[in-house]
Amino acid sequence: MARQLEEQIAGRFAVGRRLRVLDVGMGRGAQALWLARAGHQVTGVEQDAAMIAAAREALAGQPEGIRERMRIVEGAAGDTGVHFLPGSFDVVLCHDVLMYVEEPDALLAGLARMLAPGGLLSLLVRNGDAPAMQAGLRGDWAEALAAFDTESYRLKRLTATLAGIGAPLHTWYGVRVFTDTAADDAVPDDLDALLTLEDRAGRTDPYRGVAALLHLCGVRG
């Protein structure tokens, strides 16, 4: 996903431009730190105390210049309007958060308001079209059948939502096309080959359509 995000940033903004980045639900801060290391000014929002502690610990081990480019705000994902003015950021990340909030459409609208014109909204969400495929491959026919009727985020709905909040979908990728069944701590023998495979599949039909996660990139009009 980092490759995908880097591609979108490089294609939208001038080389060397220092961007204002908001990472909502930043977790341990991996993406935020990566962008701060790249020279951008990054603000991370997180409400889980353990995650904040881990992010602060990771940030403390960075050189001073990187520490100065990143700040952490304790707060809920839906409270961006409390902390920041509309149009304050060039890039807004919201990765693996939507499925945990009660009003995801309202959250998305709030995130879009944080973007400056032409700004990039990067979303990582569970793919509502994937569970049926995954269950079917396991041979769990009943679960696969039930997955067709589960209310969840699908590409069509997300595309309509992004258009409605003024940040229409620019492009999208699949994430974890082949590796969703692997353990999180599994280390493949050839990581570079696996990443190249996932990167190719994540931008190629029909493979990306059944990925475990969708990475959607919207652009503020």
Coordinates of N, CA and C in Angstrom, one line a residue:
M1 N 0.8 -1.2 0.0 CA 0.0 0.0 0.0 C 0.9 1.3 0.0
A2 N 2.0 1.2 0.7 CA 2.9 2.3 0.6 C 3.4 2.6 -0.8
R3 N 3.6 1.6 -1.6 CA 3.9 1.9 -3.0 C 2.8 2.6 -3.7
Q4 N 1.6 2.2 -3.5 CA 0.4 2.8 -4.1 C 0.3 4.3 -3.7
L5 N 0.5 4.5 -2.4 CA 0.3 5.9 -1.9 C 1.4 6.8 -2.4
E6 N 2.6 6.2 -2.5 CA 3.8 7.0 -3.0 C 3.5 7.4 -4.5
E7 N 3.0 6.4 -5.2 CA 2.6 6.6 -6.6 C 1.6 7.8 -6.8
Q8 N 0.6 7.8 -6.0 CA -0.4 8.8 -6.1 C 0.1 10.2 -5.7
I9 N 0.9 10.2 -4.6 CA 1.5 11.5 -4.2 C 2.4 12.1 -5.3
A10 N 3.2 11.2 -5.9 CA 4.2 11.6 -6.9 C 3.4 12.1 -8.2
G11 N 2.3 11.5 -8.5 CA 1.6 11.9 -9.6 C 0.7 13.1 -9.5
R12 N 0.5 13.6 -8.2 CA -0.4 14.7 -8.0 C 0.3 16.0 -7.5
F13 N 1.5 15.8 -6.9 CA 2.1 17.0 -6.3 C 3.5 17.1 -6.9
A14 N 4.0 18.4 -7.0 CA 5.3 18.7 -7.5 C 6.4 17.9 -6.7
V15 N 7.4 17.5 -7.4 CA 8.6 16.8 -6.7 C 9.2 17.8 -5.7
G16 N 9.5 17.3 -4.5 CA 10.1 18.2 -3.5 C 9.1 19.0 -2.7
R17 N 7.9 19.0 -3.0 CA 6.9 19.8 -2.3 C 6.7 19.2 -0.9
R18 N 6.7 20.0 0.2 CA 6.5 19.5 1.5 C 5.0 19.5 1.8
L19 N 4.4 18.4 1.9 CA 3.0 18.3 2.1 C 2.5 18.4 3.5
R20 N 1.3 18.9 3.7 CA 0.6 18.8 5.0 C -0.2 17.6 5.0
V21 N 0.1 16.6 5.9 CA -0.5 15.3 5.9 C -1.3 15.1 7.2
L22 N -2.5 14.6 7.1 CA -3.3 14.2 8.3 C -3.5 12.7 8.2
D23 N -3.1 12.0 9.3 CA -3.3 10.5 9.4 C -4.3 10.3 10.5
V24 N -5.5 10.0 10.1 CA -6.6 9.8 11.1 C -6.7 8.3 11.4
G25 N -6.6 8.0 12.8 CA -6.5 6.7 13.2 C -5.2 6.1 12.8
M26 N -4.1 6.8 13.2 CA -2.8 6.4 12.8 C -2.2 5.2 13.4
G27 N -2.9 4.6 14.4 CA -2.3 3.4 15.0 C -1.0 3.6 15.6
R28 N 0.0 2.8 15.3 CA 1.3 2.9 15.8 C 2.2 3.9 15.1
G29 N 1.6 4.5 14.0 CA 2.3 5.6 13.4 C 3.2 5.2 12.2
A30 N 3.1 4.0 11.7 CA 4.0 3.5 10.7 C 4.0 4.4 9.4
Q31 N 2.7 4.6 8.9 CA 2.6 5.4 7.7 C 3.0 6.9 8.0
A32 N 2.6 7.4 9.2 CA 2.9 8.8 9.5 C 4.4 9.0 9.6
L33 N 5.1 8.1 10.2 CA 6.6 8.2 10.3 C 7.2 8.1 8.9
W34 N 6.7 7.2 8.1 CA 7.3 7.1 6.7 C 7.2 8.4 6.0
L35 N 6.0 9.0 6.1 CA 5.8 10.3 5.4 C 6.6 11.4 6.0
A36 N 6.8 11.4 7.3 CA 7.7 12.4 8.0 C 9.1 12.2 7.5
R37 N 9.6 11.0 7.4 CA 10.9 10.7 6.9 C 11.1 11.2 5.5
A38 N 10.0 11.2 4.7 CA 10.1 11.7 3.3 C 10.1 13.3 3.3
G39 N 10.0 13.9 4.4 CA 10.1 15.4 4.5 C 8.8 16.1 4.6
H40 N 7.7 15.4 4.8 CA 6.4 16.0 4.9 C 6.0 16.4 6.4
Q41 N 5.1 17.4 6.6 CA 4.7 17.7 7.9 C 3.4 16.9 8.2
V42 N 3.5 16.1 9.2 CA 2.5 15.0 9.4 C 1.9 15.2 10.8
T43 N 0.5 15.2 10.8 CA -0.2 15.2 12.1 C -1.0 13.9 12.2
G44 N -0.8 13.1 13.3 CA -1.5 11.9 13.5 C -2.5 12.0 14.5
V45 N -3.7 11.5 14.3 CA -4.8 11.5 15.3 C -5.1 10.0 15.7
E46 N -5.1 9.8 17.0 CA -5.4 8.5 17.5 C -6.0 8.6 18.9
Q47 N -6.9 7.7 19.2 CA -7.6 7.8 20.5 C -7.2 6.6 21.5
D48 N -6.6 5.5 20.9 CA -6.2 4.4 21.7 C -4.9 4.7 22.5
A49 N -4.9 4.6 23.8 CA -3.8 5.0 24.6 C -2.5 4.2 24.3
A50 N -2.8 2.9 24.1 CA -1.6 2.0 23.8 C -1.0 2.3 22.5
M51 N -1.8 2.6 21.5 CA -1.3 2.9 20.2 C -0.5 4.3 20.2
I52 N -1.1 5.2 21.0 CA -0.4 6.5 21.1 C 1.0 6.3 21.8
A53 N 1.0 5.5 22.8 CA 2.3 5.3 23.5 C 3.3 4.6 22.6
A54 N 2.8 3.7 21.7 CA 3.7 3.0 20.8 C 4.2 4.0 19.7
A55 N 3.3 4.9 19.3 CA 3.7 5.9 18.3 C 4.7 6.9 18.8
R56 N 4.5 7.3 20.1 CA 5.4 8.2 20.7 C 6.8 7.6 20.9
E57 N 6.8 6.3 21.3 CA 8.1 5.6 21.5 C 8.8 5.5 20.1
A58 N 8.1 5.2 19.1 CA 8.7 5.1 17.8 C 9.3 6.5 17.3
L59 N 8.5 7.5 17.6 CA 8.9 8.8 17.2 C 10.1 9.3 18.0
A60 N 10.2 8.9 19.2 CA 11.3 9.4 20.1 C 12.6 8.8 19.6
G61 N 12.6 7.7 18.9 CA 13.8 7.1 18.4 C 14.3 7.7 17.0
Q62 N 13.6 8.7 16.5 CA 13.9 9.3 15.2 C 14.8 10.5 15.4
P63 N 15.6 10.9 14.4 CA 16.4 12.1 14.5 C 15.5 13.3 14.7
E64 N 16.1 14.4 15.2 CA 15.4 15.6 15.6 C 14.6 16.2 14.5
G65 N 15.1 16.2 13.3 CA 14.4 16.8 12.2 C 13.1 16.1 11.9
I66 N 13.1 14.8 12.0 CA 11.9 14.0 11.8 C 10.9 14.2 12.9
R67 N 11.4 14.3 14.1 CA 10.5 14.5 15.3 C 9.8 15.9 15.2
E68 N 10.5 16.8 14.6 CA 9.9 18.2 14.5 C 8.8 18.2 13.4
R69 N 8.8 17.3 12.5 CA 7.9 17.2 11.4 C 6.6 16.4 11.7
M70 N 6.6 15.8 12.9 CA 5.4 15.0 13.2 C 4.9 15.4 14.6
R71 N 3.5 15.5 14.7 CA 2.9 15.7 16.0 C 1.7 14.7 16.1
I72 N 1.4 14.4 17.3 CA 0.4 13.4 17.6 C -0.7 14.1 18.4
V73 N -2.0 14.0 17.9 CA -3.1 14.6 18.6 C -4.0 13.4 19.1
E74 N -4.3 13.5 20.4 CA -5.2 12.4 21.0 C -6.6 12.8 20.7
G75 N -7.4 12.0 20.0 CA -8.8 12.3 19.7 C -9.4 11.2 18.8
A76 N -10.7 11.3 18.7 CA -11.4 10.3 17.9 C -11.3 10.7 16.4
A77 N -11.5 9.7 15.6 CA -11.4 9.9 14.1 C -12.5 10.9 13.7
G78 N -13.6 11.0 14.3 CA -14.7 11.9 13.9 C -14.6 13.3 14.4
D79 N -13.5 13.6 15.1 CA -13.4 14.9 15.7 C -12.4 15.8 15.0
T80 N -12.1 15.6 13.8 CA -11.2 16.4 13.0 C -11.6 17.8 13.0
G81 N -12.9 18.1 12.9 CA -13.4 19.4 12.8 C -13.2 20.2 14.1
V82 N -13.0 19.5 15.2 CA -12.7 20.1 16.5 C -11.3 20.7 16.5
H83 N -10.4 19.9 15.9 CA -9.0 20.2 16.0 C -8.4 21.0 14.9
F84 N -9.0 21.0 13.7 CA -8.4 21.6 12.5 C -9.4 22.4 11.7
L85 N -8.9 23.3 11.0 CA -9.8 24.1 10.1 C -10.0 23.4 8.8
P86 N -11.1 23.6 8.1 CA -11.3 23.0 6.8 C -10.2 23.5 5.8
G87 N -9.8 22.5 5.0 CA -8.8 22.8 3.9 C -7.4 22.9 4.5
S88 N -7.1 22.3 5.6 CA -5.8 22.5 6.3 C -4.7 21.5 5.8
F89 N -5.1 20.5 5.0 CA -4.2 19.4 4.6 C -4.2 19.1 3.1
D90 N -3.1 18.7 2.6 CA -2.9 18.3 1.2 C -3.2 16.9 1.0
V91 N -3.0 16.1 2.1 CA -3.2 14.6 2.0 C -3.9 14.2 3.3
V92 N -4.9 13.4 3.2 CA -5.6 12.9 4.4 C -5.6 11.3 4.3
L93 N -5.1 10.6 5.3 CA -5.1 9.2 5.3 C -6.1 8.7 6.4
C94 N -6.9 7.7 6.0 CA -7.8 7.0 6.9 C -7.7 5.5 6.6
H95 N -6.9 4.8 7.3 CA -6.6 3.5 6.9 C -7.1 2.5 8.0
D96 N -7.9 1.6 7.6 CA -8.4 0.5 8.6 C -9.2 1.1 9.7
V97 N -10.0 2.1 9.5 CA -10.8 2.8 10.5 C -12.3 2.7 10.3
L98 N -12.7 2.9 9.1 CA -14.2 3.0 8.8 C -15.0 1.9 9.4
M99 N -14.5 0.7 9.4 CA -15.3 -0.4 9.9 C -15.6 -0.4 11.4
Y100 N -14.9 0.5 12.1 CA -15.0 0.6 13.6 C -15.8 1.8 14.1
V101 N -16.3 2.6 13.2 CA -17.1 3.8 13.6 C -18.6 3.6 13.3
E102 N -19.4 4.3 14.1 CA -20.9 4.1 13.9 C -21.4 4.8 12.7
E103 N -20.9 6.0 12.4 CA -21.4 6.7 11.2 C -20.2 7.0 10.2
P104 N -19.9 6.0 9.4 CA -18.7 6.1 8.5 C -18.9 7.2 7.5
D105 N -20.1 7.3 7.0 CA -20.3 8.3 5.9 C -20.1 9.8 6.5
A106 N -20.5 10.0 7.7 CA -20.3 11.3 8.3 C -18.8 11.5 8.5
L107 N -18.1 10.4 8.9 CA -16.6 10.5 9.1 C -16.0 10.9 7.8
L108 N -16.4 10.2 6.7 CA -15.8 10.5 5.4 C -16.0 12.0 5.0
A109 N -17.2 12.5 5.2 CA -17.5 13.9 4.9 C -16.6 14.8 5.7
G110 N -16.4 14.5 6.9 CA -15.5 15.3 7.8 C -14.1 15.3 7.2
L111 N -13.6 14.2 6.8 CA -12.3 14.1 6.3 C -12.1 14.9 5.0
A112 N -13.1 14.8 4.1 CA -13.1 15.5 2.9 C -13.0 17.0 3.1
R113 N -13.6 17.5 4.2 CA -13.6 18.9 4.5 C -12.2 19.4 4.9
M114 N -11.4 18.4 5.4 CA -10.0 18.8 5.8 C -9.1 19.0 4.7
L115 N -9.5 18.6 3.5 CA -8.6 18.7 2.3 C -8.6 20.0 1.7
A116 N -7.5 20.5 1.3 CA -7.4 21.7 0.4 C -7.8 21.3 -1.0
P117 N -8.2 22.2 -1.8 CA -8.6 21.9 -3.2 C -7.5 21.1 -3.9
G118 N -7.9 20.0 -4.6 CA -6.9 19.2 -5.2 C -6.2 18.2 -4.3
G119 N -6.6 18.2 -3.0 CA -6.0 17.3 -2.1 C -6.4 15.9 -2.2
L120 N -5.5 15.0 -1.7 CA -5.7 13.5 -1.9 C -6.2 12.9 -0.6
L121 N -7.3 12.1 -0.8 CA -7.9 11.3 0.3 C -7.5 9.9 0.1
S122 N -6.8 9.2 1.0 CA -6.4 7.8 0.9 C -7.2 7.0 2.0
L123 N -8.0 6.1 1.5 CA -8.8 5.2 2.4 C -8.3 3.7 2.2
L124 N -8.3 3.0 3.3 CA -8.1 1.6 3.3 C -9.2 1.0 4.1
V125 N -10.0 0.2 3.4 CA -11.2 -0.4 3.9 C -11.3 -1.9 3.6
R126 N -12.1 -2.6 4.4 CA -12.3 -4.0 4.1 C -13.2 -4.1 2.9
N127 N -12.9 -5.0 2.0 CA -13.6 -5.2 0.7 C -14.8 -6.1 1.0
G128 N -16.0 -5.5 0.8 CA -17.2 -6.2 1.1 C -17.5 -7.3 0.1
D129 N -16.7 -7.3 -1.1 CA -16.9 -8.4 -2.0 C -15.9 -9.6 -1.8
A130 N -15.0 -9.4 -0.8 CA -14.0 -10.5 -0.6 C -14.5 -11.7 0.2
P131 N -15.3 -11.5 1.3 CA -15.6 -12.6 2.2 C -16.2 -13.8 1.5
A132 N -17.1 -13.7 0.5 CA -17.6 -14.8 -0.2 C -16.6 -15.6 -0.9
M133 N -15.6 -14.9 -1.5 CA -14.5 -15.6 -2.2 C -13.7 -16.4 -1.2
Q134 N -13.3 -15.7 -0.1 CA -12.4 -16.3 0.9 C -13.1 -17.5 1.5
A135 N -14.4 -17.4 1.9 CA -15.1 -18.6 2.5 C -15.2 -19.7 1.5
G136 N -15.5 -19.4 0.2 CA -15.6 -20.4 -0.8 C -14.4 -21.2 -1.0
L137 N -13.2 -20.5 -1.0 CA -11.9 -21.1 -1.2 C -11.6 -22.1 0.0
R138 N -12.2 -21.7 1.2 CA -12.0 -22.6 2.3 C -12.9 -23.8 2.3
G139 N -13.9 -23.8 1.4 CA -14.9 -24.8 1.3 C -16.0 -24.7 2.3
D140 N -16.2 -23.4 2.8 CA -17.3 -23.2 3.7 C -18.4 -22.5 2.9
W141 N -19.3 -23.4 2.3 CA -20.3 -23.0 1.4 C -21.4 -22.1 2.0
A142 N -21.8 -22.5 3.3 CA -22.8 -21.7 3.9 C -22.3 -20.3 4.2
E143 N -21.1 -20.2 4.7 CA -20.6 -18.8 5.0 C -20.4 -18.0 3.7
A144 N -20.0 -18.7 2.7 CA -19.8 -18.0 1.4 C -21.2 -17.4 0.9
L145 N -22.2 -18.3 1.0 CA -23.5 -17.8 0.5 C -24.0 -16.7 1.4
A146 N -23.8 -16.8 2.7 CA -24.3 -15.7 3.6 C -23.6 -14.4 3.3
A147 N -22.3 -14.5 2.9 CA -21.5 -13.2 2.7 C -22.1 -12.3 1.6
F148 N -22.9 -12.9 0.6 CA -23.5 -12.1 -0.4 C -24.5 -11.1 0.1
D149 N -25.1 -11.4 1.2 CA -26.2 -10.6 1.8 C -25.7 -9.7 3.0
T150 N -24.4 -9.8 3.3 CA -23.9 -9.0 4.4 C -23.8 -7.5 4.0
E151 N -24.3 -6.7 4.9 CA -24.2 -5.2 4.6 C -22.7 -4.8 5.0
S152 N -22.0 -4.4 4.0 CA -20.6 -4.0 4.2 C -20.2 -3.1 3.0
Y153 N -19.0 -2.5 3.1 CA -18.6 -1.6 2.1 C -18.2 -2.3 0.8
R154 N -18.8 -1.9 -0.2 CA -18.4 -2.4 -1.5 C -18.0 -1.2 -2.4
L155 N -17.3 -1.5 -3.5 CA -16.7 -0.5 -4.3 C -17.8 0.5 -4.8
K156 N -18.9 0.0 -5.3 CA -19.9 0.8 -5.8 C -20.4 1.8 -4.8
R157 N -20.7 1.4 -3.6 CA -21.2 2.3 -2.5 C -20.1 3.3 -2.2
L158 N -18.9 2.9 -2.0 CA -17.8 3.8 -1.7 C -17.6 4.9 -2.8
T159 N -17.7 4.5 -4.0 CA -17.6 5.4 -5.1 C -18.7 6.5 -5.1
A160 N -19.9 6.1 -4.8 CA -21.0 7.0 -4.7 C -20.8 8.0 -3.5
T161 N -20.3 7.4 -2.4 CA -20.1 8.2 -1.2 C -19.0 9.3 -1.5
L162 N -17.9 8.9 -2.1 CA -16.9 9.9 -2.3 C -17.3 11.0 -3.3
A163 N -18.1 10.6 -4.3 CA -18.6 11.6 -5.2 C -19.5 12.6 -4.4
G164 N -20.3 12.1 -3.5 CA -21.3 12.9 -2.8 C -20.6 13.9 -1.8
I165 N -19.4 13.6 -1.3 CA -18.7 14.4 -0.4 C -17.7 15.4 -1.0
G166 N -17.7 15.4 -2.3 CA -16.8 16.3 -3.1 C -15.4 15.8 -3.2
A167 N -15.1 14.5 -3.0 CA -13.8 14.0 -3.2 C -13.9 12.7 -4.1
P168 N -14.3 12.9 -5.3 CA -14.6 11.7 -6.2 C -13.4 10.8 -6.3
L169 N -13.7 9.5 -6.5 CA -12.7 8.5 -6.7 C -11.9 8.7 -7.9
H170 N -10.5 8.8 -7.6 CA -9.6 9.0 -8.7 C -9.0 7.6 -9.2
T171 N -8.7 6.8 -8.3 CA -8.2 5.4 -8.6 C -8.4 4.5 -7.4
W172 N -8.3 3.2 -7.6 CA -8.3 2.3 -6.5 C -7.5 1.1 -6.8
Y173 N -7.1 0.4 -5.7 CA -6.2 -0.8 -5.7 C -6.8 -1.8 -4.8
G174 N -6.4 -3.1 -5.0 CA -6.6 -4.1 -4.1 C -5.4 -4.3 -3.2
V175 N -5.6 -4.7 -2.0 CA -4.5 -5.0 -1.0 C -4.7 -6.3 -0.4
R176 N -3.7 -7.1 -0.4 CA -3.7 -8.5 0.1 C -4.6 -9.4 -0.7
V177 N -4.2 -9.5 -2.0 CA -5.0 -10.3 -2.9 C -4.7 -11.8 -2.7
F178 N -3.4 -12.1 -2.5 CA -3.0 -13.5 -2.3 C -2.6 -13.9 -0.9
T179 N -2.4 -12.9 -0.1 CA -1.7 -13.1 1.2 C -2.7 -13.0 2.4
D180 N -4.0 -12.9 2.2 CA -4.9 -12.6 3.3 C -4.9 -13.8 4.2
T181 N -4.7 -15.0 3.8 CA -4.8 -16.2 4.6 C -3.5 -16.5 5.4
A182 N -2.4 -15.7 5.0 CA -1.1 -15.9 5.7 C -1.2 -15.3 7.1
A183 N -0.4 -15.8 8.0 CA -0.3 -15.2 9.4 C 0.4 -13.9 9.3
D184 N 0.0 -12.9 10.1 CA 0.5 -11.6 10.1 C 2.0 -11.5 10.3
D185 N 2.6 -12.5 11.0 CA 4.0 -12.5 11.3 C 4.8 -13.5 10.4
A186 N 4.1 -14.0 9.4 CA 4.8 -14.9 8.4 C 5.7 -14.1 7.6
V187 N 6.9 -14.6 7.4 CA 7.9 -14.0 6.5 C 8.2 -14.9 5.4
P188 N 7.8 -14.5 4.1 CA 8.1 -15.4 3.0 C 9.5 -15.5 2.6
D189 N 9.9 -16.5 1.9 CA 11.3 -16.7 1.5 C 11.7 -15.6 0.6
D190 N 10.9 -15.1 -0.3 CA 11.3 -14.1 -1.2 C 10.3 -12.9 -1.1
L191 N 10.5 -12.1 -0.2 CA 9.6 -11.0 0.1 C 9.5 -10.0 -1.1
D192 N 10.6 -9.7 -1.8 CA 10.5 -8.8 -2.9 C 9.6 -9.3 -4.0
A193 N 9.7 -10.7 -4.3 CA 8.9 -11.2 -5.3 C 7.4 -11.2 -4.9
L194 N 7.1 -11.4 -3.6 CA 5.7 -11.4 -3.1 C 5.2 -9.9 -3.2
L195 N 6.0 -8.9 -2.8 CA 5.5 -7.6 -2.9 C 5.3 -7.2 -4.4
T196 N 6.1 -7.6 -5.3 CA 5.9 -7.3 -6.7 C 4.7 -7.9 -7.2
L197 N 4.4 -9.2 -6.8 CA 3.2 -9.9 -7.2 C 1.9 -9.2 -6.7
E198 N 1.9 -8.8 -5.4 CA 0.8 -8.1 -4.8 C 0.6 -6.8 -5.4
D199 N 1.7 -6.1 -5.7 CA 1.5 -4.8 -6.4 C 0.9 -4.9 -7.7
R200 N 1.3 -5.9 -8.5 CA 0.8 -6.1 -9.8 C -0.7 -6.5 -9.8
A201 N -1.0 -7.5 -8.9 CA -2.4 -8.0 -8.7 C -3.3 -6.9 -8.2
G202 N -2.8 -6.0 -7.3 CA -3.6 -5.0 -6.7 C -4.1 -3.9 -7.7
R203 N -3.5 -3.9 -8.9 CA -3.9 -2.9 -9.9 C -4.4 -3.5 -11.1
T204 N -4.7 -4.8 -11.1 CA -5.1 -5.6 -12.2 C -6.4 -6.3 -12.0
D205 N -7.4 -6.1 -12.9 CA -8.6 -6.9 -12.9 C -8.4 -8.3 -13.5
P206 N -9.1 -9.3 -13.0 CA -10.1 -9.3 -11.9 C -9.6 -9.4 -10.5
Y207 N -8.3 -9.5 -10.4 CA -7.7 -9.9 -9.1 C -8.0 -8.8 -8.0
R208 N -7.8 -7.6 -8.3 CA -8.0 -6.6 -7.3 C -9.4 -6.5 -6.7
G209 N -10.4 -7.0 -7.5 CA -11.8 -7.0 -7.1 C -12.1 -7.9 -5.9
V210 N -11.2 -8.9 -5.7 CA -11.5 -9.9 -4.6 C -10.4 -9.8 -3.5
A211 N -9.6 -8.7 -3.5 CA -8.6 -8.5 -2.5 C -9.3 -8.3 -1.1
A212 N -8.6 -8.6 -0.1 CA -9.2 -8.5 1.3 C -9.5 -7.1 1.6
L213 N -8.7 -6.1 1.1 CA -8.9 -4.7 1.4 C -8.9 -3.9 0.1
L214 N -9.5 -2.8 0.2 CA -9.5 -1.8 -0.9 C -8.8 -0.6 -0.5
H215 N -7.9 -0.1 -1.4 CA -7.2 1.2 -1.2 C -7.8 2.2 -2.2
L216 N -8.6 3.1 -1.7 CA -9.3 4.1 -2.6 C -8.6 5.4 -2.4
C217 N -8.4 6.1 -3.6 CA -7.8 7.4 -3.6 C -8.8 8.4 -4.2
G218 N -9.3 9.3 -3.4 CA -10.2 10.4 -3.9 C -9.5 11.7 -4.0
V219 N -10.0 12.6 -4.8 CA -9.4 13.9 -5.0 C -10.4 15.0 -4.7
R220 N -10.1 15.9 -3.9 CA -11.0 17.0 -3.5 C -11.1 18.0 -4.7
G221 N -12.4 18.2 -5.1 CA -12.6 19.1 -6.3 C -12.4 20.6 -5.9

